[in-house]
Amino acid sequence: MYQSLVAYLKRYDFSFIGSFFAIFLVGVLNLYSATHSQTHDGLHMLYRSQIIWWLMATATAIIVSIIFNPKTFERVSYFAYGVTFFLLILVIIMGDVGMGAQRWLNFGPIRMQPSEFMKLGLAMALARYFSRVHPERELVLKDLIVPGLIAAIPAVMVIIQPDLGTGMLLLLIFSMVIFYKRLKWKTIISLIMAALVGGVLMYNFGLREYQRKRIHTFIDPYADAKGSGYNAIQSEIAIGSGRLFGKGFKNSSQASLQYLPENHTDFVFAIFNEEHGFFGSMFLVLLYLILFLRLIWLASSVQRFYDSVLVIGITGIFFWHTFINMSMVSGMMPIVGIPLPMMSYGGSAMMTYGVCIGMVTAISNSRNFFN
Amino acid sequence: MFGEEELVKVHKNRAGIIGNIMLACFGLILARLWYLQVYKGEQLHQFSIQNRLRKEVVWAPRGQIFSRDEQLLVDNIPRYDAIITPQYLLERDETIPRLEKILSLEPDTIQKLLKKNANQATYRPITVKKNIDFNELAQIESLNADLPGVSVQTFISREYKDKDVGAHLLGYISEISQDQLPKFKKRDSFDYRLGDFIGQFGVEEQLDRYLRGVNGHEFVEVDSRGRRKRYINTDNLFKGIEDENPTQGMNVRLTIDRDMQLAAYTALEGKVGSVVAIDIETGEILTMVSRPAFDPSQFSRGLNPEYWRSLITNKLNPLRDRNIQEHFSPGSTFKPVTGIMGLEENLVDEHSDVVCTGSLKFGRKAYHCWKKEGHGSTSMVKAIRESCNIYFQKTAMRTGIDTLAKYAHLLGLGKKTGIALPREVSGLIPTEEWKKKRFGEEWQPGETLSCSIGQSYVLTSTIQLAQAYAVIANGGKIYRPQLVKEIYNEKGEITQPFKPELVSDFKFKNPNTLRLVREGLYQVLNNQKGTAYYRRGKGLQMAGKTGTAQVVRASADKVYQKCDQMEYQYRHHGIFVAFAPYKNPKVAIAVLVEHGCSGSGAAAPVVEPVMTTYMKKYQPELYLENLELEKQMGTSIAPAAKVVPVDVDVD
């Protein structure tokens, strides 16, 4: 018994949970630093709930990694997609309005954001689909119709909440998966062209005023420095003022004086930069890169194709969040509400990441166990 | 068909591309961060400081002003203003009425104020109410969270302990207004800001650069809602950003004696006039009071417009310092000047008597003595004692106005004394040349006669008269009148001692000159026939001269009309100048009572309590000696009731 436990632990892949923990640790310290002075808003205790969320997410990850076999994931893929899809419909029907958008579902004390779960649901459904339907084939345009719908329908539902960021994210996850699934370069190019045209049309007809404003603001944040450009400018100031070494832990002036709104969610990266400077950010970026490259490596070293596609999907979830958040906070993208994985405050997201980490660990473990 | 593992292998290529894309993406992020944090780091760092740190002025406490015996005359007290910073003014519909209620302002006052200041930068605070009381202050501070954008600014305002007493001398401070700004900037080559306080009157103005101190600054953190807290630079995040403590202004000890001030102020009650007392050995000003006055405290607390209007519409002009900013005909108080001239120029001597018949015909004009029936045979001493016009006119007749002017100048008349106070008038001692320049006419010898008794063109100020009598008392020395004894810093170290400044020292040729004039002046108060015998007081041993100056050039019949029956503005000014003690002079006092009718009736009673205060306080031994002397001479018993025959008043 003892020996088999030792043997199990030796084969257990701790790298993802370790990486999850490392980033969380940086994140929760940063969260504490960003909010410790906001006593009047009740935000100074936020880091505690974040720790609780992380504990729950880690527990979930461990449970998922131990009791589930990747084959189970494959079996429940469509079911999981279906459930989250149903929840998204519920949001439209009876969702709670918060921050001007209908994103939340309340089940008694539990308050959740189904669009978070949809990211994983989508990754699972796509993995399932692509591992069954002509898995060997290089994709052309017509192969994208069914998986395209699988991604686009929830994406549209999220966008109309309205949550443009998460909707786009679903499409980006989809793009990463189809790219992995060997979408032909010719098709890629034509899709990019179509996306450009679609983007222009979307901008003119499909976006709400505030979303359009964000794009304007992105192009010239200083045109409306006190209004909609405020966040962008303050964020850049926060980052830049960190310079090489940062102002030090708990010394973010932008945060403690609340020049940065939502500094516990979307703008944590700005606070981190202000306090730890360029070298600190390099360290953080490195932590993320280790996780992502490890995931990519895992995707190429599994035995089953479903696992491989799923890992790519999950990679997409982590990567796009991270990249978009960092880009928008540093002023390279318009400001959309995309949190930074493990760094931003948020329970639903943390739980989703916990499940993701559990699944990739299970996949990694299964690879070792069956070797 | 591929096997599962082969499928994964086939896709390895794409996985690699994804990995590389991710690396590239993070490379991009790091490049961006490098751009922001290193390339633009310094600039954005400055932004972040400006964003949150506001440099706020810490007002330097102004120096205190003390009397010569170190009694506090002027102190600082805090003053609070309610201000709004429009940038941070949130929830206007609630905040504004809330504030208006606290400050008991009319509804819409603040809206109008905001509209008025709409085109200035929104971070510029707007003063809503000046000098709020403690109740209002407490309410604003406790409702801080519900009043975004509202705050209280602390200033230091001045408190003048004796309010109106000596207001002209002490002056006031008030905010620099828009039109004054360039003027003061140029004058002091100092970068004043609108709203800075500056001394604008009296000592506060004259010694402003000593009293002012150096304002400090402190850095205050302001969050995005305008809440401020003191920035404590413990982490050394920002080098070069340091608070700077203000340097307190220098304290000033004046030459003024507070008790004499109060005595003078009280003695002038109900009168319009001024009092100057000078230490004859140093030129130090002991007393300087002008009435009506004003309350200088009001100016540093946000002047109440009604109060200001009441000051500037008052016909008596309370803002004018009647000691130095007004000149008038000295009347008979000028006669000793003519007397000195006569003796020094050997026109008269101790024994050359002049017969006064009550009038003197000169040219086509008759000059009258105040005493219709005349003084008869009159000597110098008698002429001064009884204020005989004819004696001095006959003396002056024998020379010209220029000679008279020379002696007047020797006594300091007709020119600024140079006292360190702004806007002093010079008075006027006419000369032939002056008249030619001024009117293009020749000097008429008859005018010399008028001038010799302090009329016609002759104009002096109260302070000049005090100085002139000080010169008579000290034997020819003119000291520049001093107001400041010393200026010292907060540690008490004297940085600027003031020493007596001798302007001129005239040696009288005739040894009898001063003796006779002084004797005459002494008898004015100490001889039963003297014009101010009944104002001699006790233990003072004063020597002095009454004067009554016609305000309008009166025809002969007007001269004899009862003064108190005339309209106020036509009544004569009453003047009295004295020094004491006669044998060992220490102090000279001049008093002007505008439209007081006579020197002995209106002005001399003011001199008496001031002189008594001086003697008791500074020359107690001499005072006792004098009392003893008077007892021996039997003159110490002043009349029980100071009912003075009216005709004695006219001199």
mmCIF file of C-alpha atoms in Angstrom, chain B residues 204-331:
data_model
loop_
_atom_site.group_PDB
_atom_site.id
_atom_site.type_symbol
_atom_site.label_atom_id
_atom_site.label_comp_id
_atom_site.label_asym_id
_atom_site.label_seq_id
_atom_site.Cartn_x
_atom_site.Cartn_y
_atom_site.Cartn_z
ATOM 1 C CA GLU B 204 2.582 95.198 8.636
ATOM 2 C CA GLU B 205 3.310 96.746 5.268
ATOM 3 C CA GLN B 206 6.595 98.381 6.110
ATOM 4 C CA LEU B 207 8.122 95.369 7.814
ATOM 5 C CA ASP B 208 6.382 92.815 5.654
ATOM 6 C CA ARG B 209 9.577 91.178 4.483
ATOM 7 C CA TYR B 210 10.647 90.515 8.061
ATOM 8 C CA LEU B 211 7.271 89.534 9.399
ATOM 9 C CA ARG B 212 6.284 87.376 6.482
ATOM 10 C CA GLY B 213 8.600 84.427 6.989
ATOM 11 C CA VAL B 214 9.061 81.831 4.302
ATOM 12 C CA ASN B 215 6.168 79.602 3.417
ATOM 13 C CA GLY B 216 6.919 75.916 3.404
ATOM 14 C CA HIS B 217 5.212 73.223 1.487
ATOM 15 C CA GLU B 218 4.104 69.737 2.143
ATOM 16 C CA PHE B 219 3.170 66.996 -0.200
ATOM 17 C CA VAL B 220 -0.296 65.738 0.164
ATOM 18 C CA GLU B 221 -1.539 62.604 -1.469
ATOM 19 C CA VAL B 222 -4.771 63.111 -3.264
ATOM 20 C CA ASP B 223 -6.723 60.122 -4.429
ATOM 21 C CA SER B 224 -9.008 60.101 -7.427
ATOM 22 C CA ARG B 225 -11.913 61.304 -5.308
ATOM 23 C CA GLY B 226 -10.022 64.225 -3.893
ATOM 24 C CA ARG B 227 -9.508 62.799 -0.449
ATOM 25 C CA ARG B 228 -6.226 63.960 0.861
ATOM 26 C CA LYS B 229 -3.825 62.630 3.350
ATOM 27 C CA ARG B 230 -0.404 63.714 4.371
ATOM 28 C CA TYR B 231 2.271 62.088 2.276
ATOM 29 C CA ILE B 232 4.930 60.504 4.387
ATOM 30 C CA ASN B 233 8.082 59.928 2.468
ATOM 31 C CA THR B 234 9.333 57.036 4.529
ATOM 32 C CA ASP B 235 10.156 54.677 1.726
ATOM 33 C CA ASN B 236 12.328 57.120 -0.145
ATOM 34 C CA LEU B 237 10.478 56.236 -3.279
ATOM 35 C CA PHE B 238 10.686 59.685 -4.608
ATOM 36 C CA LYS B 239 13.942 61.359 -4.152
ATOM 37 C CA GLY B 240 13.864 65.096 -4.056
ATOM 38 C CA ILE B 241 10.299 65.228 -2.884
ATOM 39 C CA GLU B 242 10.527 66.564 0.568
ATOM 40 C CA ASP B 243 8.287 68.608 2.713
ATOM 41 C CA GLU B 244 9.696 71.901 3.637
ATOM 42 C CA ASN B 245 8.839 73.392 6.955
ATOM 43 C CA PRO B 246 7.891 77.015 6.900
ATOM 44 C CA THR B 247 10.204 79.496 8.488
ATOM 45 C CA GLN B 248 8.398 81.619 10.973
ATOM 46 C CA GLY B 249 8.469 85.310 10.347
ATOM 47 C CA MET B 250 10.613 87.520 12.505
ATOM 48 C CA ASN B 251 9.131 88.965 15.623
ATOM 49 C CA VAL B 252 9.159 92.681 16.001
ATOM 50 C CA ARG B 253 9.442 94.710 19.134
ATOM 51 C CA LEU B 254 8.160 98.167 18.572
ATOM 52 C CA THR B 255 9.078 101.345 20.381
ATOM 53 C CA ILE B 256 5.402 101.775 21.128
ATOM 54 C CA ASP B 257 4.184 101.667 24.692
ATOM 55 C CA ARG B 258 0.902 99.879 25.015
ATOM 56 C CA ASP B 259 -0.303 101.682 28.096
ATOM 57 C CA MET B 260 0.311 105.053 26.532
ATOM 58 C CA GLN B 261 -1.474 103.876 23.428
ATOM 59 C CA LEU B 262 -4.508 102.927 25.447
ATOM 60 C CA ALA B 263 -4.397 106.195 27.370
ATOM 61 C CA ALA B 264 -4.197 108.160 24.146
ATOM 62 C CA TYR B 265 -6.939 106.147 22.524
ATOM 63 C CA THR B 266 -9.206 106.648 25.487
ATOM 64 C CA ALA B 267 -8.425 110.341 25.699
ATOM 65 C CA LEU B 268 -9.400 110.738 22.059
ATOM 66 C CA GLU B 269 -12.759 109.133 22.684
ATOM 67 C CA GLY B 270 -15.439 111.013 20.804
ATOM 68 C CA LYS B 271 -12.863 113.111 19.034
ATOM 69 C CA VAL B 272 -11.298 113.068 15.640
ATOM 70 C CA GLY B 273 -7.596 113.430 15.835
ATOM 71 C CA SER B 274 -4.203 112.009 16.484
ATOM 72 C CA VAL B 275 -1.582 111.680 19.169
ATOM 73 C CA VAL B 276 2.165 111.217 18.796
ATOM 74 C CA ALA B 277 4.623 110.822 21.614
ATOM 75 C CA ILE B 278 8.338 110.820 20.863
ATOM 76 C CA ASP B 279 11.283 109.997 23.061
ATOM 77 C CA ILE B 280 13.337 113.132 22.557
ATOM 78 C CA GLU B 281 16.674 111.437 23.141
ATOM 79 C CA THR B 282 16.256 108.693 20.578
ATOM 80 C CA GLY B 283 13.407 109.591 18.282
ATOM 81 C CA GLU B 284 11.550 106.497 19.358
ATOM 82 C CA ILE B 285 7.824 106.743 18.906
ATOM 83 C CA LEU B 286 6.068 105.878 22.140
ATOM 84 C CA THR B 287 2.543 106.566 21.098
ATOM 85 C CA MET B 288 0.846 106.911 17.798
ATOM 86 C CA VAL B 289 -2.893 106.834 17.749
ATOM 87 C CA SER B 290 -5.366 108.123 15.244
ATOM 88 C CA ARG B 291 -9.112 108.186 15.580
ATOM 89 C CA PRO B 292 -11.492 107.164 14.164
ATOM 90 C CA ALA B 293 -9.786 103.901 13.442
ATOM 91 C CA PHE B 294 -10.731 100.470 12.168
ATOM 92 C CA ASP B 295 -10.354 96.882 13.281
ATOM 93 C CA PRO B 296 -7.396 95.478 11.363
ATOM 94 C CA SER B 297 -8.299 91.895 12.299
ATOM 95 C CA GLN B 298 -11.134 92.088 9.823
ATOM 96 C CA PHE B 299 -8.800 92.384 6.864
ATOM 97 C CA SER B 300 -7.045 89.080 7.320
ATOM 98 C CA ARG B 301 -10.253 87.161 7.888
ATOM 99 C CA GLY B 302 -11.915 87.812 4.619
ATOM 100 C CA LEU B 303 -13.168 91.344 4.831
ATOM 101 C CA ASN B 304 -16.865 91.680 5.332
ATOM 102 C CA PRO B 305 -18.029 93.852 2.400
ATOM 103 C CA GLU B 306 -20.383 95.805 4.612
ATOM 104 C CA TYR B 307 -17.605 96.619 7.011
ATOM 105 C CA TRP B 308 -15.409 97.727 4.152
ATOM 106 C CA ARG B 309 -18.159 99.887 2.736
ATOM 107 C CA SER B 310 -18.732 101.472 6.124
ATOM 108 C CA LEU B 311 -15.042 102.358 6.244
ATOM 109 C CA ILE B 312 -14.777 103.894 2.823
ATOM 110 C CA THR B 313 -18.057 105.784 2.949
ATOM 111 C CA ASN B 314 -17.291 107.259 6.347
ATOM 112 C CA LYS B 315 -16.652 110.955 5.770
ATOM 113 C CA LEU B 316 -14.176 111.001 8.624
ATOM 114 C CA ASN B 317 -12.057 108.489 6.714
ATOM 115 C CA PRO B 318 -11.063 106.017 9.438
ATOM 116 C CA LEU B 319 -8.413 104.533 7.151
ATOM 117 C CA ARG B 320 -6.337 107.696 7.187
ATOM 118 C CA ASP B 321 -3.559 107.939 9.718
ATOM 119 C CA ARG B 322 -3.943 111.461 10.981
ATOM 120 C CA ASN B 323 -0.469 111.402 12.461
ATOM 121 C CA ILE B 324 1.433 111.251 9.238
ATOM 122 C CA GLN B 325 -1.049 111.356 6.407
ATOM 123 C CA GLU B 326 -2.647 114.641 7.171
ATOM 124 C CA HIS B 327 -1.222 118.099 7.443
ATOM 125 C CA PHE B 328 -2.829 121.229 8.740
ATOM 126 C CA SER B 329 -1.967 124.742 9.808
ATOM 127 C CA PRO B 330 -0.076 124.466 13.064
ATOM 128 C CA GLY B 331 -1.466 127.772 14.261
#
